[in-house]
Coordinates of C-alpha atoms in Angstrom, one line a residue:
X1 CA -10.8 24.7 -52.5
X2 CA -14.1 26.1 -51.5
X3 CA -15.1 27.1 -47.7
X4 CA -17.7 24.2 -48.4
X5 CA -15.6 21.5 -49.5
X6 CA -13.1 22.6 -46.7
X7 CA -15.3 22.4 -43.9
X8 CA -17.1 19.0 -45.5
X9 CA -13.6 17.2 -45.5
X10 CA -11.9 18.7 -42.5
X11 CA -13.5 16.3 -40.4
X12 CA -12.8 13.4 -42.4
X13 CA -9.3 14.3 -42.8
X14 CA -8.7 15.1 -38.6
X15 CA -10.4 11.4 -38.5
X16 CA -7.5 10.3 -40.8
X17 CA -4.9 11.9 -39.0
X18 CA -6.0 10.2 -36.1
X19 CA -6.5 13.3 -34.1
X20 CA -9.8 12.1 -32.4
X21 CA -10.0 12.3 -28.6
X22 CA -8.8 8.7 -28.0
X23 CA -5.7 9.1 -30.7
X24 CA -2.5 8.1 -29.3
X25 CA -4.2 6.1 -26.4
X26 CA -2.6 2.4 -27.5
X27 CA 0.8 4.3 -27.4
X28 CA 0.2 5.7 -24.0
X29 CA -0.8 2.5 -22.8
X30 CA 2.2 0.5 -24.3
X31 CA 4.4 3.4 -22.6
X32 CA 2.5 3.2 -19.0
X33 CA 3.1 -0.6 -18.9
X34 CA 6.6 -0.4 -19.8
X35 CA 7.3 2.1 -17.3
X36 CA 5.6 0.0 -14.6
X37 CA 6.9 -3.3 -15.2
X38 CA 9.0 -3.8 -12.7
X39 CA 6.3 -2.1 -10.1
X40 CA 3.1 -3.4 -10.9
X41 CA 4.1 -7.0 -11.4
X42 CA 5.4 -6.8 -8.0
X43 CA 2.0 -5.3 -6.9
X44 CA 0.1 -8.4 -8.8
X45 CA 2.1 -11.0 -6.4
X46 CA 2.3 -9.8 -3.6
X47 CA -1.7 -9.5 -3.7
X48 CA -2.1 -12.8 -5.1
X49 CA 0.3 -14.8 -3.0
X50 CA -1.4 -13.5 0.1
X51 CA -4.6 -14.8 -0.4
X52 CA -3.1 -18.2 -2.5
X53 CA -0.3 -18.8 0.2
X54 CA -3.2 -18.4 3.0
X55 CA -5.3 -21.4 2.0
X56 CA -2.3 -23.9 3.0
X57 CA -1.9 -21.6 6.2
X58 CA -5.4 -22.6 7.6
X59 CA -5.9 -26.0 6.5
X60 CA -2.9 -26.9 8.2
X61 CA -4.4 -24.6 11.4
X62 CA -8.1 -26.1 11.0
X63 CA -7.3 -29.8 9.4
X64 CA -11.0 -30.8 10.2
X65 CA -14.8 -29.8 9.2
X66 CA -15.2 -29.5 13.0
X67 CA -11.8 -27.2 13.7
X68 CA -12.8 -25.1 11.2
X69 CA -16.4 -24.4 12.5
X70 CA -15.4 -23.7 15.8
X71 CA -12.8 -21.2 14.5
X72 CA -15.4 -19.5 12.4
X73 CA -17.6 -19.6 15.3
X74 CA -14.8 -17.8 17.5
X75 CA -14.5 -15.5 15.6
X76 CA -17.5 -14.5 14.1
X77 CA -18.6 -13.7 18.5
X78 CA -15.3 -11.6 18.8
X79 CA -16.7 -7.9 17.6
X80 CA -13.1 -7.0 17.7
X81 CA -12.0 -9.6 14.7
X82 CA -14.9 -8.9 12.5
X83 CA -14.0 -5.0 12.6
X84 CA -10.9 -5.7 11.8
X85 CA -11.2 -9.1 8.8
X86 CA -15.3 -9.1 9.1
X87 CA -17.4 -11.9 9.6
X88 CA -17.0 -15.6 8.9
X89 CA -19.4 -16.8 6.0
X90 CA -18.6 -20.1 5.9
X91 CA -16.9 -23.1 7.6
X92 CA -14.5 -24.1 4.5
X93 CA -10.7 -23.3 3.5
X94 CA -11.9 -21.5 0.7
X95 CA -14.3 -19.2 3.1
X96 CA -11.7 -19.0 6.0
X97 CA -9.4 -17.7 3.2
X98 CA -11.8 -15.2 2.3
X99 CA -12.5 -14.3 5.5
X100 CA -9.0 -13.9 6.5
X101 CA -7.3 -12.1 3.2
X102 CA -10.2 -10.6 1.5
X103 CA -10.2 -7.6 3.0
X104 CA -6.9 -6.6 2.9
X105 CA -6.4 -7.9 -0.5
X106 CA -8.7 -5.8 -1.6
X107 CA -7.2 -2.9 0.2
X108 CA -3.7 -3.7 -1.4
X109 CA -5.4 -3.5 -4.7
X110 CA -7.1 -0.4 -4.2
X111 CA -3.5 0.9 -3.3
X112 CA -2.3 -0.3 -6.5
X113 CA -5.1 1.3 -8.6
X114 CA -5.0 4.4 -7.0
X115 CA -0.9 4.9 -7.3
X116 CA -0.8 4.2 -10.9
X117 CA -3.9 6.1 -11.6
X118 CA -2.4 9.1 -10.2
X119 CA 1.3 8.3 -11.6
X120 CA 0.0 8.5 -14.9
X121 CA -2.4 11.2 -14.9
X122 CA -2.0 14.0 -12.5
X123 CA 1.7 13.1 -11.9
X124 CA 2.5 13.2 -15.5
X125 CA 1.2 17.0 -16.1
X126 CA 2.8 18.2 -12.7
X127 CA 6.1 17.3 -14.2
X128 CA 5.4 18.7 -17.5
X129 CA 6.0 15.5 -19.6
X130 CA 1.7 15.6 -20.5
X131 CA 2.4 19.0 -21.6
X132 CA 5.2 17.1 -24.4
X133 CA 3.2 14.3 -24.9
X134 CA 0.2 16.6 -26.1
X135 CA 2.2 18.3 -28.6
X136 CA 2.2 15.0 -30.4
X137 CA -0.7 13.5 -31.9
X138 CA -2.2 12.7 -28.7
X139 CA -6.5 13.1 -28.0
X140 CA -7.8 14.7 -25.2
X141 CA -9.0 11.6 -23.1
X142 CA -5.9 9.7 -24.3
X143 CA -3.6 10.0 -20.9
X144 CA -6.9 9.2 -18.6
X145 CA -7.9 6.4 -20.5
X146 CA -4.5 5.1 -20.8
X147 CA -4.2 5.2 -17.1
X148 CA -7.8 3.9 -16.2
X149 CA -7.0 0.9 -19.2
X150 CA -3.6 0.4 -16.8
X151 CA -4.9 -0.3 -13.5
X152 CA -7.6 -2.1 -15.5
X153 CA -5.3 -4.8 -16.5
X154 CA -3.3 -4.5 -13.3
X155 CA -6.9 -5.4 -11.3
X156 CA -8.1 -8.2 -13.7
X157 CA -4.2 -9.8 -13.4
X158 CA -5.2 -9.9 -9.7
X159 CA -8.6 -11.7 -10.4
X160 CA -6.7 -14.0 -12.5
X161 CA -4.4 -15.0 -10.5
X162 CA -6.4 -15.3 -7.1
X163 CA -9.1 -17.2 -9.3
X164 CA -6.3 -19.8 -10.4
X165 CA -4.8 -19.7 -7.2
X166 CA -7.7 -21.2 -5.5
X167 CA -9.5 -23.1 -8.2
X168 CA -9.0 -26.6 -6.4
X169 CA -11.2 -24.9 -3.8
X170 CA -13.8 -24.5 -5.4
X171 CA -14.0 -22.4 -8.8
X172 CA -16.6 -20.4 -8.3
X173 CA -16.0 -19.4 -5.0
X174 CA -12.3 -18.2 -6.6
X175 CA -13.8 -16.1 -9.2
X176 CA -15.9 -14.4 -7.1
X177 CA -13.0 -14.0 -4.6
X178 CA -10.7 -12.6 -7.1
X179 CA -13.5 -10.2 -9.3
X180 CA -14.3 -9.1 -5.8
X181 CA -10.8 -7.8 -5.3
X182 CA -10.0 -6.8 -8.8
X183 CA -13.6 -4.8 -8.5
X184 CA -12.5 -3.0 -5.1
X185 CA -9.3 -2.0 -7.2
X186 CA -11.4 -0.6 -10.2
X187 CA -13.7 1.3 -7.8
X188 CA -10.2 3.4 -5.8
X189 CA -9.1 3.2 -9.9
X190 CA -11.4 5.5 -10.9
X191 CA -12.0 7.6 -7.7
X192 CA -7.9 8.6 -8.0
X193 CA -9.0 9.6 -11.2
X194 CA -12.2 12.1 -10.2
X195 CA -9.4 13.4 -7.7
X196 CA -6.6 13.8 -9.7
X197 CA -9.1 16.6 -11.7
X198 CA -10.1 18.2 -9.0
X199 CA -6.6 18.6 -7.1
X200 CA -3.0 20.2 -8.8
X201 CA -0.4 17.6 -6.9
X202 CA -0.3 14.1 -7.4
X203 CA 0.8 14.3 -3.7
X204 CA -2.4 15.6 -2.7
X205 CA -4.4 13.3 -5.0
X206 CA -2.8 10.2 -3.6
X207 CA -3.6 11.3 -0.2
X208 CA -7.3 12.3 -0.4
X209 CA -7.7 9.1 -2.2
X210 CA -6.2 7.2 0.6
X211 CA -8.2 9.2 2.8
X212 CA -11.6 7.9 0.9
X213 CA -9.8 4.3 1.4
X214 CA -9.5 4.9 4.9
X215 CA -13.3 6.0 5.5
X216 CA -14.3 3.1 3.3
X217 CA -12.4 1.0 5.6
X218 CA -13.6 2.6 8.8
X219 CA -17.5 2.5 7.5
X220 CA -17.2 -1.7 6.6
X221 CA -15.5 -2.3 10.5
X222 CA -18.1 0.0 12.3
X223 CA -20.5 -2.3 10.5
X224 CA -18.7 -5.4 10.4
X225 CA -18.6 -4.7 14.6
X226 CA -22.6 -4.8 15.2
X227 CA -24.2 -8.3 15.6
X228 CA -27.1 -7.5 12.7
X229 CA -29.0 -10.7 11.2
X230 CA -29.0 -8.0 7.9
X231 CA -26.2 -6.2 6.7
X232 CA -25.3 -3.0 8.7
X233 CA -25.6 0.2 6.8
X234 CA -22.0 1.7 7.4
X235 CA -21.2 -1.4 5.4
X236 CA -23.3 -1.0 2.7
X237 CA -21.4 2.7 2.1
X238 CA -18.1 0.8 1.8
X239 CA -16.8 -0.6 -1.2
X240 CA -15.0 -2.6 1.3
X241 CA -18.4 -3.4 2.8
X242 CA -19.5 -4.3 -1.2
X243 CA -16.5 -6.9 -1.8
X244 CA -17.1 -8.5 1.4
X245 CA -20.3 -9.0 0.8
X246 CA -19.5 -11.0 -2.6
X247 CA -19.8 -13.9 0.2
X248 CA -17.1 -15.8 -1.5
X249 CA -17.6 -19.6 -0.7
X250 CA -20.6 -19.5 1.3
X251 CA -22.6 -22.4 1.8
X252 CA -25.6 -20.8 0.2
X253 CA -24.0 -19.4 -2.2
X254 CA -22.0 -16.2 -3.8
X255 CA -24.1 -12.4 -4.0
X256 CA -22.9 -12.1 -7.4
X257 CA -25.3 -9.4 -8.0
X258 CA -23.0 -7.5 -5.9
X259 CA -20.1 -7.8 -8.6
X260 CA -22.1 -5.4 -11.2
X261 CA -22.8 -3.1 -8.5
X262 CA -18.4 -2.5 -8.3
X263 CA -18.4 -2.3 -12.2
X264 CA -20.8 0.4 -12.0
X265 CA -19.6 2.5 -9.2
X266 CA -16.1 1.7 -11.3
X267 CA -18.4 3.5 -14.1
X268 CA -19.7 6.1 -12.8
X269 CA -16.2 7.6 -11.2
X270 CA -14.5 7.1 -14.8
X271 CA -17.3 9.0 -16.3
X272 CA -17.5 11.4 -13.3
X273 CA -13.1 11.8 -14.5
X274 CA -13.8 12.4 -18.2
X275 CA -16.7 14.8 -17.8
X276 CA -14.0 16.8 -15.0
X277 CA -10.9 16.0 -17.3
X278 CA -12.8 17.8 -20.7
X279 CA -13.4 21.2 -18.8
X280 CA -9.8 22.1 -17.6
X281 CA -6.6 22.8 -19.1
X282 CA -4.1 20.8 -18.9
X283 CA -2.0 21.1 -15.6
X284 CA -4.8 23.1 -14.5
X285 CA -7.3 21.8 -11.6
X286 CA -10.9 22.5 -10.3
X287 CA -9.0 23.4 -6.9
X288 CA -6.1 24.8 -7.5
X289 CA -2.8 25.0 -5.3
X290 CA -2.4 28.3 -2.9
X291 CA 0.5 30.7 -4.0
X292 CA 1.5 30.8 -0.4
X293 CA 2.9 33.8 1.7
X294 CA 4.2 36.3 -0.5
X295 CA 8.0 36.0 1.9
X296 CA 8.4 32.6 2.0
X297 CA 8.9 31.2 5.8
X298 CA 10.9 28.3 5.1
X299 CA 14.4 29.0 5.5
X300 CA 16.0 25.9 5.5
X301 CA 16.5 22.1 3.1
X302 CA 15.6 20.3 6.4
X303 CA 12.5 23.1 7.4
X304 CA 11.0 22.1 3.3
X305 CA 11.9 18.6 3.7
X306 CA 9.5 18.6 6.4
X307 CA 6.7 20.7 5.0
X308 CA 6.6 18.5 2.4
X309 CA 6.5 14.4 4.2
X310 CA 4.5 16.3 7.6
X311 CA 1.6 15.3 5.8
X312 CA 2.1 11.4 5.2
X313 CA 3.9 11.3 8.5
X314 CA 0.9 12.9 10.2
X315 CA -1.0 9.9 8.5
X316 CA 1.0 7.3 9.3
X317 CA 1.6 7.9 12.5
X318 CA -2.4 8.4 13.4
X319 CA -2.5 4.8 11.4
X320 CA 0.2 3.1 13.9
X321 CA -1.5 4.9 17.2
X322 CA -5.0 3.3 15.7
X323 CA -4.0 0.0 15.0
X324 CA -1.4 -0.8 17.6
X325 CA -4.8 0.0 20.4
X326 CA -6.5 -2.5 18.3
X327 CA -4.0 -5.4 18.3
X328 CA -3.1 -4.4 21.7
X329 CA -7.1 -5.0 22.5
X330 CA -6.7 -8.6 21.1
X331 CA -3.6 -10.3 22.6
X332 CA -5.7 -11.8 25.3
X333 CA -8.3 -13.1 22.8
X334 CA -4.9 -14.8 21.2
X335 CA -4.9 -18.1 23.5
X336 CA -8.9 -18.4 22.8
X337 CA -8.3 -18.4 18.8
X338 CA -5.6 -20.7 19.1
X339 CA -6.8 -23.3 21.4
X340 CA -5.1 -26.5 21.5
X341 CA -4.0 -26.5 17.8
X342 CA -0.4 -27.4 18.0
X343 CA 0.3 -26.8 14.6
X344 CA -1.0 -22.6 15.5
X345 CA 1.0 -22.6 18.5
X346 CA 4.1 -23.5 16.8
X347 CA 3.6 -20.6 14.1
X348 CA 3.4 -18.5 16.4
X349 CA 5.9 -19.2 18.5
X350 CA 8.0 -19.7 15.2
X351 CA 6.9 -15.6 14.6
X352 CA 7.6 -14.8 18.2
X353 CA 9.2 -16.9 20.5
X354 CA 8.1 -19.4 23.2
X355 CA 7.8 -17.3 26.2
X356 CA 3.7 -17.8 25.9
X357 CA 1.1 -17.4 23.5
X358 CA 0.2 -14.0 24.5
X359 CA 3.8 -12.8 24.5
X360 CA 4.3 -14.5 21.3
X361 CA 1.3 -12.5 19.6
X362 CA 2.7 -9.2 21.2
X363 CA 5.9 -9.9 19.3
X364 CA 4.4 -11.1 16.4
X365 CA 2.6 -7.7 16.1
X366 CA 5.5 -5.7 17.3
X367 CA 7.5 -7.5 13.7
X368 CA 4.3 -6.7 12.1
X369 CA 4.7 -2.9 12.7
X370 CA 8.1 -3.1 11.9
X371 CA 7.9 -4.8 8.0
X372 CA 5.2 -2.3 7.8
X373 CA 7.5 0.8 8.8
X374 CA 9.9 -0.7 6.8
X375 CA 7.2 0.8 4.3
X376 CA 7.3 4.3 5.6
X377 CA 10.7 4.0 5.8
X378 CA 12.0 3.4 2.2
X379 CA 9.2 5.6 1.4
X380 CA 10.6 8.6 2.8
X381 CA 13.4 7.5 1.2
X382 CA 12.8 7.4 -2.3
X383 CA 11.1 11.2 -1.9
X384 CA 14.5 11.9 -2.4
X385 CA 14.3 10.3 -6.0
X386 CA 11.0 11.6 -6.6
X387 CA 12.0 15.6 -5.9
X388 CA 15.0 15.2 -8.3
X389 CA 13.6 13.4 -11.1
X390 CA 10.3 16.2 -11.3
X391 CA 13.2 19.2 -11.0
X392 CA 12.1 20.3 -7.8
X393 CA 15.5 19.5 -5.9
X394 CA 17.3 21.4 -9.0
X395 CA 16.6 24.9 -7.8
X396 CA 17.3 24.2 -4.1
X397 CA 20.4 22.3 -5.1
X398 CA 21.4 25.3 -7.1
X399 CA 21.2 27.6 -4.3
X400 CA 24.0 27.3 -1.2
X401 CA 22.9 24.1 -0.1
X402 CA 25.1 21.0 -0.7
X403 CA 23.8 17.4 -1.6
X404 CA 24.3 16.0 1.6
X405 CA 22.4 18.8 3.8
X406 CA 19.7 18.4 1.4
X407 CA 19.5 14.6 1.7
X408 CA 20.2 14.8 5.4
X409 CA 16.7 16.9 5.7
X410 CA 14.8 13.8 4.2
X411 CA 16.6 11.1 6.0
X412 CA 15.9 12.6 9.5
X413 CA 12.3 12.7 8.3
X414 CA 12.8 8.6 7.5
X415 CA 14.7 7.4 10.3
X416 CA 13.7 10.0 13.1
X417 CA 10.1 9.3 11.6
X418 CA 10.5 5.7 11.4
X419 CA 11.3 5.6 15.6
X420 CA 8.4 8.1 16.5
X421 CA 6.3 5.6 13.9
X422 CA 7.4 2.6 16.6
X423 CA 7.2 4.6 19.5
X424 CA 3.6 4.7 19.0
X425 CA 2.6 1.5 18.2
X426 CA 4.6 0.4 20.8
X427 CA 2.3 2.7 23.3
X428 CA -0.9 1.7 21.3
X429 CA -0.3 -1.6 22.0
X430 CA 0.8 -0.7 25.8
X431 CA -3.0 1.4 25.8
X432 CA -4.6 -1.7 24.1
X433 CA -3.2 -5.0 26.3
X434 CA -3.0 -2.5 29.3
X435 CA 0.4 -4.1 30.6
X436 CA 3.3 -1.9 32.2
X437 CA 4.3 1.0 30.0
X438 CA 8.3 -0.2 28.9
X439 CA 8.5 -4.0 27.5
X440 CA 6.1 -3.6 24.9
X441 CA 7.3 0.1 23.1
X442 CA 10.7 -1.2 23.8
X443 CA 9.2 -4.3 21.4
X444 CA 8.4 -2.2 18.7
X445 CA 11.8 -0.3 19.2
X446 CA 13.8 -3.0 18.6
X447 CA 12.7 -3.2 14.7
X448 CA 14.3 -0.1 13.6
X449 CA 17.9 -1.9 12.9
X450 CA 15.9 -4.4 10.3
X451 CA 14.0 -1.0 9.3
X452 CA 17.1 1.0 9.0
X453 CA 18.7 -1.6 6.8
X454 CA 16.2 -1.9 4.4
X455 CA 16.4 2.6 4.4
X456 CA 19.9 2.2 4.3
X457 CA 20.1 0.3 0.9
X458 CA 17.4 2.6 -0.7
X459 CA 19.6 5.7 0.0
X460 CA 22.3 3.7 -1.6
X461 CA 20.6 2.8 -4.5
X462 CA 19.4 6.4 -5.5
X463 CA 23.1 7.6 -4.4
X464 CA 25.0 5.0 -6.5
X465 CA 22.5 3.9 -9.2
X466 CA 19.7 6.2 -9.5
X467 CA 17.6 4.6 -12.4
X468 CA 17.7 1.8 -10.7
X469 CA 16.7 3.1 -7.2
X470 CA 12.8 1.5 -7.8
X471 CA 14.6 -1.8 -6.5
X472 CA 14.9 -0.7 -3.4
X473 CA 10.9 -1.5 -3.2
X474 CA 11.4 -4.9 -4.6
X475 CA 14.2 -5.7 -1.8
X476 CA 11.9 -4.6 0.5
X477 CA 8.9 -6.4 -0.4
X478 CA 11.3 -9.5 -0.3
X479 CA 12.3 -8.6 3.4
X480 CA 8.7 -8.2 4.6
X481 CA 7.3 -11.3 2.2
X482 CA 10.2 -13.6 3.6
X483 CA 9.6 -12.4 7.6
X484 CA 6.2 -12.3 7.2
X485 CA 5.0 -15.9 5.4
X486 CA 7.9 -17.6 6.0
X487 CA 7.5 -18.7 9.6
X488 CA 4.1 -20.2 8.6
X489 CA 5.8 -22.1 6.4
X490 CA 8.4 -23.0 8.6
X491 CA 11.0 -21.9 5.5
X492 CA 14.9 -23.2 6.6
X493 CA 16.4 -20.3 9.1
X494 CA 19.1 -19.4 6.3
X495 CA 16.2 -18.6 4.1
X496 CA 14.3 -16.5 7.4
X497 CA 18.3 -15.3 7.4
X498 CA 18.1 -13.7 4.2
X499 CA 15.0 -10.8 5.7
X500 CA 17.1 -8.4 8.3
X501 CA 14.1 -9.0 10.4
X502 CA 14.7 -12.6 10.6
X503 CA 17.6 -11.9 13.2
X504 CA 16.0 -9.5 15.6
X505 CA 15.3 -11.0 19.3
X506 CA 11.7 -11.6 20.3
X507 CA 10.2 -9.2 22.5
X508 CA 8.3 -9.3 25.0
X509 CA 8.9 -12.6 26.5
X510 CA 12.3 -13.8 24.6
X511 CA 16.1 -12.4 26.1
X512 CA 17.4 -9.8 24.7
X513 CA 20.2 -9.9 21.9
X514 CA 22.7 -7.2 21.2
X515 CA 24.9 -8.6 18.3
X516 CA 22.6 -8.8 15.8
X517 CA 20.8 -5.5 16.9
X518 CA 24.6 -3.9 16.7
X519 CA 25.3 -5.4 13.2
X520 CA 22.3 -4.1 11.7
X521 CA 22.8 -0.8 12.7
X522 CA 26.2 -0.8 11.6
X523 CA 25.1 -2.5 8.2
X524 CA 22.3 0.4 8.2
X525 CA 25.2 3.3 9.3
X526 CA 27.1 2.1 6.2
X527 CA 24.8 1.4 3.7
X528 CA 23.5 5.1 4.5
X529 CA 27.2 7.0 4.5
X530 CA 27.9 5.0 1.6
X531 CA 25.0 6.3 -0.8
X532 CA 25.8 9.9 0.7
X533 CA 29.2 9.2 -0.7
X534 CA 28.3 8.5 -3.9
X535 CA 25.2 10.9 -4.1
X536 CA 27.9 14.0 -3.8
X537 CA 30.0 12.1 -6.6
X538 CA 27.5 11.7 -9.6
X539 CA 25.5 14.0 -11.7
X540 CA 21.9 15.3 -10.6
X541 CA 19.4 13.7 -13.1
X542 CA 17.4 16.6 -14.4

């Protein structure tokens, strides 16, 4: 064959082989979804049923046109709710829905986009498997496009089921509702995917994308907390800000202008990704990782436990501090909100006892923190499964150090860190409501049993059955969706039964209870020696 012919058909034959820069991509794809489809299905309801399962919530608060526009009126002249939800738009169940959920749904789904576009991108070549995938016939924009195509269909599940969620509301208000949400997603999508080029750990990337999340949610509350007639320029930088702005069942009518402006922020960060992603190596970054100290300074498996979760407990805890001030700041507002609606008072009082409204919302807050830090919790937890599936606990395990000292290192770091994580909402809250310094930290104290528990059966889970350890996530997000939604509800008390946090006293303002706070902790003691147990017994995964 001539040089000529050979260079003519070259091409054509690479095209053949499928060795273009997208080859392999419908494989990826197929292989991302399988691996996340116990995970993102979970991620897909829990978004969904908390803006679906909200529009019963406040018709049942606000029954009438005239409930509900005093409420929005409340509300929209307390700065300290429209930092924290934004402003009322409308007077209808579809617009206190909105209102209520919108931002945090969104915020959920940016979580969502942002965790699976990391897991499969910059995740993937820090454990070496992109490196083995690319031996195969795999293009170079295959694993991005994979994972952008991923949290694509993740986002516009989302849309789908908030828009048929909410349809009897009014259908176009609940397509603009759920493309508002799906959109955020898309936009934190794609920016996890600009910083998983720049940075060399998917730890890092997940961070600094949170971080982005968090300014974008700081920028739409400063806004959100100025009476403007126009729209405040810190929320016009937020994609929060953006999504908010949709005006989802307004009474003049949805901004859906502001839907193409998502898709093309959305755009521009993918395209901002494959330009980054096409001038690096594989495994490589734009900033890459420091060697370190040439004599390393860590000497022990608890000292490199907590080098490595200092950072997301630095986070969290800032977060807790923050947001326990804020709620703190509102408990008196509580009885104005509520007012004389019966059906309110008994939610809350169903959430946290009877001793008075504003004890009730202090203890409703105080179980908030506590389903949340059940988070943190089973988060810290399953680093454990993370560092020996990548092979990082291999070498460290290989050394002098036993199984258990190395899992003790983590576990300190998520139930020590778990108690500091209450401790300070507990005093943020103390800081916020300004009441003596004791009942209210002592509030938040009393979750970690319920907290424990839930830690408790995800160190058994990666101790007895490993592959299955990702279910400690779905117990948990039963726990928190059963104590969080079912006293509005009014679900049976052996259903409320079935959450840990469904048997803790209610503090402030209800008597103290020390059987069930003992039972937990014993539950929680066992559940923890017993995946120790079994973690020593069975073979390290790598």
């Amino acid at each position: 064959m001539s040089a000529t012919t050979a260079t003519a058909a070259g091409p054509a034959a690479r095209r053949a082989a499928g060795y273009g820069r997208l080859a392999g991509t419908g494989a990826l794809l197929r292989l991302a979804l399988r691996r996340d489809r116990v995970v993102l299905p979970l991620w897909i309801l829990v978004t969904a049923l908390l803006v679906v399962s909200g529009a019963g919530t406040l018709e049942g608060l606000y029954a009438t046109p005239a409930e509900r526009a005093a409420a929005a009126a409340s509300m929209n002249a307390d700065s300290s709710m429209r930092s924290l939800v934004g402003p009322v738009f409308g007077d209808s169940v579809g617009a206190l829905v909105a209102w209520r959920f919108g931002v945090f749904a969104a915020v959920l789904a940016a979580v969502m986009s942002l965790v699976t576009v990391v897991r499969h991108t910059r995740e993937e070549e820090e454990t070496g498997r992109q490196e083995l995938l690319s031996a195969a016939v795999v293009g170079r924009r295959a694993p991005l496009t994979a994972a952008l195509l991923t949290a694509l269909t993740a986002n516009l599940l989302v849309a789908a089921a908030v828009t048929a969620g909410l349809a009897g509301r009014g259908a176009a208000g609940a397509l603009a509702l759920g493309l508002a949400i799906g959109g955020t997603g898309m936009v934190f999508g794609a920016l996890a995917a600009v910083v998983a080029q720049i940075t060399e750990s998917a730890r890092l990337a997940k961070g600094a994308t949170a971080g982005l999340l968090g300014l974008a949610f700081a920028l739409r509350a400063a806004g959100d907390s100025q009476r403007s007639a126009g729209v405040p320029l810190p929320t016009r930088l937020s994609p929060l800000g953006w999504a908010e702005h949709v005006r989802p069942y307004a009474p003049e009518g949805e901004r859906w202008w502001l839907l193409p402006v998502l898709a093309l922020a959305a755009a521009a960060g993918a395209a901002t990704a494959y330009a980054l992603a096409s001038r690096r190596d594989v495994g490589m970054s734009f900033l890459p990782a420091s060697p370190g100290p040439a004599e390393g300074r860590i000497a022990t498996a608890a000292g490199l436990a907590r080098r490595l979760q200092r950072g997301a407990f630095a986070g969290w805890a800032a977060a807790f501090l923050a947001a326990g001030a804020v709620f703190g700041g509102m408990a008196d507002g509580a009885a104005g909100l509520v007012g004389d609606n019966a059906q309110a008072r008994g939610i809350f009082e169903r959430m946290g006892g009877s001793a008075g409204l504003t004890e009730a919302f202090l203890a409703t807050m105080a179980g908030l923190f506590g389903m949340i830090g059940a988070l943190y919790t089973v988060a810290s937890v399953m680093r454990l499964h993370g560092e020996e599936t990548s092979g990082r606990a291999e070498p460290v395990l290989a050394s002098s150090v036993g199984r258990i000292r190395w899992a003790a290192g983590h576990l300190v770091i998520a139930f020590g860190g778990s108690a500091v994580l209450m401790l300070l909402a507990g005093t943020g809250l103390w800081l916020g409501h300004g009441r003596d310094l004791g009942p209210l930290p002592a509030a938040a104290l009393v979750q970690l049993p319920a907290m424990w528990t839930l830690g408790g059966l995800a160190v058994l889970l990666h101790g007895a059955l490993p592959r299955a350890a990702v279910a400690a996530w779905g117990a948990t997000g039963a726990a928190v969706a059963v104590g969080w939604i079912g006293p509005a509800f009014d679900v049976p008390r052996p259903v409320l039964g079935l959450s840990p946090f469904g048997h803790l006293p209610k503090l402030p303002g209800g008597a103290m209870t020390w059987p069930p706070v003992a039972v937990l902790l014993l539950v929680s003691a066992s559940l923890t020696t017993a995946g120790l147990v079994a973690l020593r017994r069975r073979d390290v995964l790598t």
